[in-house]
Coordinates of C-alpha atoms in Angstrom, one line a residue:
T24 CA 163.8 65.7 198.6
D25 CA 164.5 62.0 199.2
N26 CA 161.6 60.9 197.0
K27 CA 160.4 63.8 194.9
A28 CA 162.0 66.3 192.5
E29 CA 160.6 69.6 191.2
I30 CA 162.3 70.4 187.9
E31 CA 162.4 73.4 185.6
V32 CA 163.4 72.8 182.0
S33 CA 164.9 75.7 180.0
A34 CA 165.3 75.2 176.3
T35 CA 167.0 77.6 173.9
I36 CA 165.5 77.3 170.4
N37 CA 167.1 78.7 167.3
S38 CA 164.4 78.7 164.6
T39 CA 164.3 79.8 160.9
G40 CA 160.5 80.0 161.0
E41 CA 157.8 80.8 163.4
G42 CA 154.5 79.3 164.6
V43 CA 153.0 77.1 167.2
K44 CA 155.0 73.9 167.9
Q45 CA 154.8 71.1 170.4
L46 CA 157.3 70.8 173.3
R47 CA 157.6 67.3 174.6
L48 CA 159.7 65.9 177.3
Y49 CA 160.4 62.2 177.7
A50 CA 162.1 60.3 180.6
E51 CA 163.8 56.9 180.7
N52 CA 162.8 56.0 177.1
N53 CA 159.1 56.0 178.1
P54 CA 157.1 56.7 174.9
V55 CA 154.5 58.7 176.9
P56 CA 155.8 62.2 177.5
L57 CA 156.1 63.7 180.9
V58 CA 155.2 67.1 179.5
S59 CA 153.5 68.0 176.2
K60 CA 152.5 71.6 175.6
D61 CA 152.1 74.0 172.7
V62 CA 154.6 76.8 172.5
W63 CA 155.0 79.8 170.2
V64 CA 158.3 79.7 168.4
S65 CA 159.5 82.9 166.7
K66 CA 162.3 83.4 164.3
G67 CA 165.8 83.5 165.8
I68 CA 166.7 82.5 169.3
R69 CA 164.2 82.3 172.1
E70 CA 163.9 80.5 175.5
V71 CA 161.1 78.2 176.4
K72 CA 160.5 77.0 180.0
T73 CA 158.4 74.4 181.5
R74 CA 158.1 72.7 184.9
F75 CA 157.3 69.2 186.0
S76 CA 157.6 66.9 189.1
M77 CA 158.8 63.3 189.5
D78 CA 157.9 61.0 192.4
Q79 CA 159.8 58.0 193.9
I80 CA 163.2 59.3 192.6
E81 CA 166.6 57.8 193.4
L82 CA 169.2 60.3 194.5
W83 CA 172.7 60.6 193.0
W84 CA 175.5 60.1 195.5
P85 CA 179.3 60.6 195.4
N86 CA 181.5 57.6 195.1
G87 CA 181.4 55.5 198.3
M88 CA 178.2 57.1 199.6
G89 CA 175.6 55.4 197.4
K90 CA 174.5 54.8 193.8
Q91 CA 175.0 57.2 190.9
K92 CA 171.5 57.1 189.6
L93 CA 171.3 59.0 186.3
Y94 CA 168.0 59.7 184.6
K95 CA 167.8 60.0 180.8
F96 CA 165.7 62.8 179.4
K97 CA 164.8 63.8 175.9
L98 CA 163.4 67.2 175.0
E99 CA 161.7 67.4 171.6
I100 CA 160.3 70.2 169.5
A101 CA 157.7 68.9 167.0
E102 CA 155.2 70.0 164.5
G103 CA 152.3 67.6 164.8
K104 CA 153.8 64.1 165.0
A105 CA 157.0 65.1 163.2
P106 CA 160.0 65.9 165.4
L107 CA 161.9 69.0 164.3
A108 CA 164.7 68.9 166.8
S109 CA 165.6 67.1 169.9
K110 CA 168.2 67.1 172.8
E111 CA 169.1 64.3 175.1
Q112 CA 170.6 64.8 178.6
R113 CA 171.3 62.5 181.6
I114 CA 171.0 64.2 185.0
G115 CA 171.2 63.1 188.6
F116 CA 169.0 64.4 191.4
R117 CA 171.1 65.7 194.3
T118 CA 171.6 68.7 196.4
I119 CA 175.1 70.1 197.0
E120 CA 176.2 73.0 199.2
V121 CA 179.5 74.5 200.5
V122 CA 179.2 75.1 204.2
E123 CA 181.0 78.2 205.6
E124 CA 180.4 78.6 209.3
S125 CA 182.4 80.9 211.6
D126 CA 183.5 80.0 215.1
V127 CA 186.4 81.0 217.5
K128 CA 188.9 79.0 215.4
G129 CA 187.9 80.5 212.0
R130 CA 185.6 79.6 209.2
S131 CA 184.7 76.2 207.9
F132 CA 184.8 75.1 204.3
Y133 CA 183.3 71.7 203.4
F134 CA 180.7 70.1 201.2
K135 CA 177.3 68.6 201.9
V136 CA 175.7 66.3 199.4
N137 CA 172.0 65.5 199.9
G138 CA 172.3 67.0 203.4
K139 CA 175.3 64.8 204.4
P140 CA 178.8 66.1 205.0
V141 CA 181.4 64.6 202.7
F142 CA 185.0 64.1 203.4
M143 CA 186.7 64.9 200.1
K144 CA 189.3 62.5 198.8
G145 CA 190.7 63.4 195.4
A146 CA 193.4 64.6 193.1
N147 CA 194.4 67.4 190.8
Y148 CA 193.7 66.7 187.1
I149 CA 195.7 68.1 184.3
P150 CA 195.5 67.4 180.5
Q151 CA 196.6 63.9 179.8
D152 CA 198.7 64.7 176.8
S153 CA 200.3 67.8 175.3
F154 CA 198.6 66.8 172.0
L155 CA 195.0 66.8 173.1
P156 CA 193.5 64.8 170.2
R157 CA 195.6 61.8 171.1
V158 CA 193.5 61.2 174.2
G159 CA 190.8 58.7 173.4
N160 CA 187.8 57.6 175.4
D161 CA 189.8 54.6 176.7
R162 CA 192.3 56.8 178.4
Y163 CA 189.5 58.9 180.0
E164 CA 188.0 55.6 181.3
H165 CA 191.3 54.4 182.7
I166 CA 192.2 57.7 184.5
L167 CA 188.8 58.3 186.0
G168 CA 188.1 54.6 186.7
S169 CA 191.4 54.4 188.5
A170 CA 190.4 57.4 190.6
A171 CA 187.1 55.8 191.6
E172 CA 188.7 52.4 192.3
S173 CA 191.2 54.3 194.6
N174 CA 188.2 55.5 196.6
M175 CA 188.4 59.1 195.4
N176 CA 185.2 61.1 195.3
M177 CA 186.5 64.5 193.9
I178 CA 188.6 65.6 190.9
R179 CA 189.8 69.1 190.6
V180 CA 190.1 70.3 186.9
W181 CA 193.2 72.6 187.0
G182 CA 192.9 76.1 185.7
G183 CA 196.1 75.9 183.7
G184 CA 194.7 73.2 181.4
I185 CA 191.5 73.0 179.4
Y186 CA 187.7 72.8 179.9
E187 CA 187.6 69.0 179.4
N188 CA 185.6 67.1 176.7
D189 CA 182.1 66.0 177.4
I190 CA 183.2 62.4 178.0
F191 CA 185.2 63.5 181.0
Y192 CA 182.2 64.9 182.8
E193 CA 179.9 62.0 181.7
L194 CA 182.3 59.5 183.3
C195 CA 182.5 61.7 186.5
D196 CA 178.7 61.5 186.6
E197 CA 178.8 57.7 186.2
K198 CA 181.5 57.1 188.8
G199 CA 180.4 59.5 191.5
L200 CA 183.5 61.8 191.1
L201 CA 182.5 65.4 192.1
V202 CA 184.3 68.0 190.0
W203 CA 186.0 71.2 191.4
Q204 CA 186.0 73.1 188.1
D205 CA 188.5 75.9 187.7
F206 CA 188.0 78.5 185.0
M207 CA 191.0 78.5 182.7
F208 CA 193.2 81.1 184.4
A209 CA 196.5 80.2 186.2
C210 CA 199.6 82.0 187.6
S211 CA 199.4 85.0 185.3
M212 CA 198.3 88.6 185.0
Y213 CA 195.9 89.7 182.3
P214 CA 195.7 92.9 180.3
P215 CA 192.9 95.4 181.0
Y216 CA 191.3 95.3 177.5
D217 CA 187.5 95.6 177.1
D218 CA 187.5 93.1 174.3
L219 CA 189.2 90.6 176.5
M220 CA 186.8 91.2 179.3
N221 CA 183.9 90.5 177.0
N222 CA 185.5 87.4 175.6
I223 CA 186.2 86.1 179.1
Y224 CA 182.5 86.5 180.0
E225 CA 181.3 84.8 176.8
E226 CA 183.7 81.9 177.2
A227 CA 182.6 81.4 180.8
V228 CA 178.9 81.4 179.8
D229 CA 179.5 78.9 177.0
N230 CA 181.2 76.4 179.4
I231 CA 178.8 77.0 182.3
K232 CA 175.8 76.2 180.0
R233 CA 177.6 73.2 178.6
L234 CA 178.5 71.7 182.0
R235 CA 175.8 72.8 184.5
N236 CA 173.5 69.8 184.0
H237 CA 176.1 67.4 185.2
P238 CA 175.5 66.3 188.8
S239 CA 179.2 65.9 189.3
I240 CA 179.9 69.6 189.0
A241 CA 180.4 70.7 192.6
L242 CA 182.0 74.2 192.5
W243 CA 183.2 76.8 190.1
C244 CA 186.6 78.3 191.0
G245 CA 187.9 81.5 189.3
N246 CA 191.6 80.7 188.9
N247 CA 194.6 78.6 189.9
E248 CA 196.9 80.3 192.5
I249 CA 196.8 83.8 191.1
A250 CA 195.9 85.2 194.5
G251 CA 198.9 83.5 196.0
F252 CA 201.0 84.6 193.1
M253 CA 200.1 88.3 193.6
N254 CA 200.4 88.1 197.4
Q255 CA 204.0 86.9 197.0
N256 CA 205.2 90.0 195.1
F257 CA 204.4 88.2 191.9
W258 CA 206.9 85.5 192.8
N259 CA 209.4 88.2 193.8
Q260 CA 209.3 89.8 190.3
L261 CA 207.5 93.0 191.5
T262 CA 210.0 95.7 192.0
P263 CA 212.1 95.7 188.8
N264 CA 209.2 95.2 186.4
W265 CA 206.6 97.8 187.5
R266 CA 207.0 101.1 185.7
T267 CA 204.5 103.1 187.7
D268 CA 202.2 102.7 190.7
A269 CA 199.4 103.2 188.2
D270 CA 200.5 100.0 186.4
Y271 CA 200.4 98.1 189.6
K272 CA 196.9 99.4 190.5
K273 CA 195.6 98.6 187.0
T274 CA 196.7 95.0 187.4
I275 CA 195.0 94.7 190.8
D276 CA 191.9 96.3 189.4
T277 CA 191.9 93.9 186.4
Y278 CA 192.2 90.9 188.8
D279 CA 189.2 92.2 190.8
E280 CA 187.2 92.8 187.6
I281 CA 187.7 89.3 186.2
F282 CA 187.5 87.1 189.4
N283 CA 185.3 89.1 191.6
R284 CA 182.8 90.5 189.0
I285 CA 182.8 88.9 185.6
L286 CA 183.1 85.2 186.5
P287 CA 180.8 85.3 189.5
A288 CA 178.3 87.2 187.5
A289 CA 178.3 84.5 184.8
V290 CA 177.8 81.8 187.5
K291 CA 175.0 83.8 189.1
A292 CA 173.2 84.3 185.7
Y293 CA 173.5 80.7 184.4
D294 CA 174.2 78.4 187.3
D295 CA 172.9 80.1 190.4
D296 CA 172.6 76.9 192.5
R297 CA 176.3 76.3 192.6
F298 CA 179.0 77.9 194.7
Y299 CA 181.7 80.2 193.3
W300 CA 185.2 80.5 194.8
S301 CA 187.5 83.2 193.4
S302 CA 190.9 81.5 193.6
S303 CA 192.5 78.2 194.7
R304 CA 194.9 80.1 196.9

């Protein structure tokens, strides 16, 4: 709400030993933890959850609508007074929803942030260089700073590029640039191999977990223009290149499997609060 947040923390711990440890959560460099509790840690990977509340919070707003308040949290696993491992994360408190309402003219599609409709002003973002390591933090700052200074409030990460580096999303958080995040699929057909389907799911999960805590992430989109590509007879390449009707059906079924089952299932499992949209067109 405007002045209070109820928060759940989910920590994945990979341990070589087992026993009772202390889970501590700190906010804004305060030496007194918000949460301190004993947890049982077993060998291997396990998930530990805890809940807490914060009063008198400041909301995070898109560029031009208010401040981009970010809270710094530190989660720590300790044995007695000795920290064993820690993780820091900046998050912003905000609600975001995609509004789809039907009327006589059709169906709406717009965003609300903290209950207020937002007129989206933005651009399409592609990788800044063909040689990705040449892009330093100064170039990210220039590109995204220019977008914010131009009064943009949304950046769409194009599905023909890459899942961007952490600095990209950190700067979007700081500058109030909402992110329409494509999964990395664009203008192509994909073979119906089980190993590929499993790999697609695992890649999606890795990136959802990496990015989901950023307040700037507004929406997950399955692909770039593949629906349009397929609905235009595969850019008029359909007839001479299909060997059988079964080949054609298998391609349609594979599209349905990836973009209407696998990817939305990953979003549902690991970032259920956010909206999934299957294709940019």
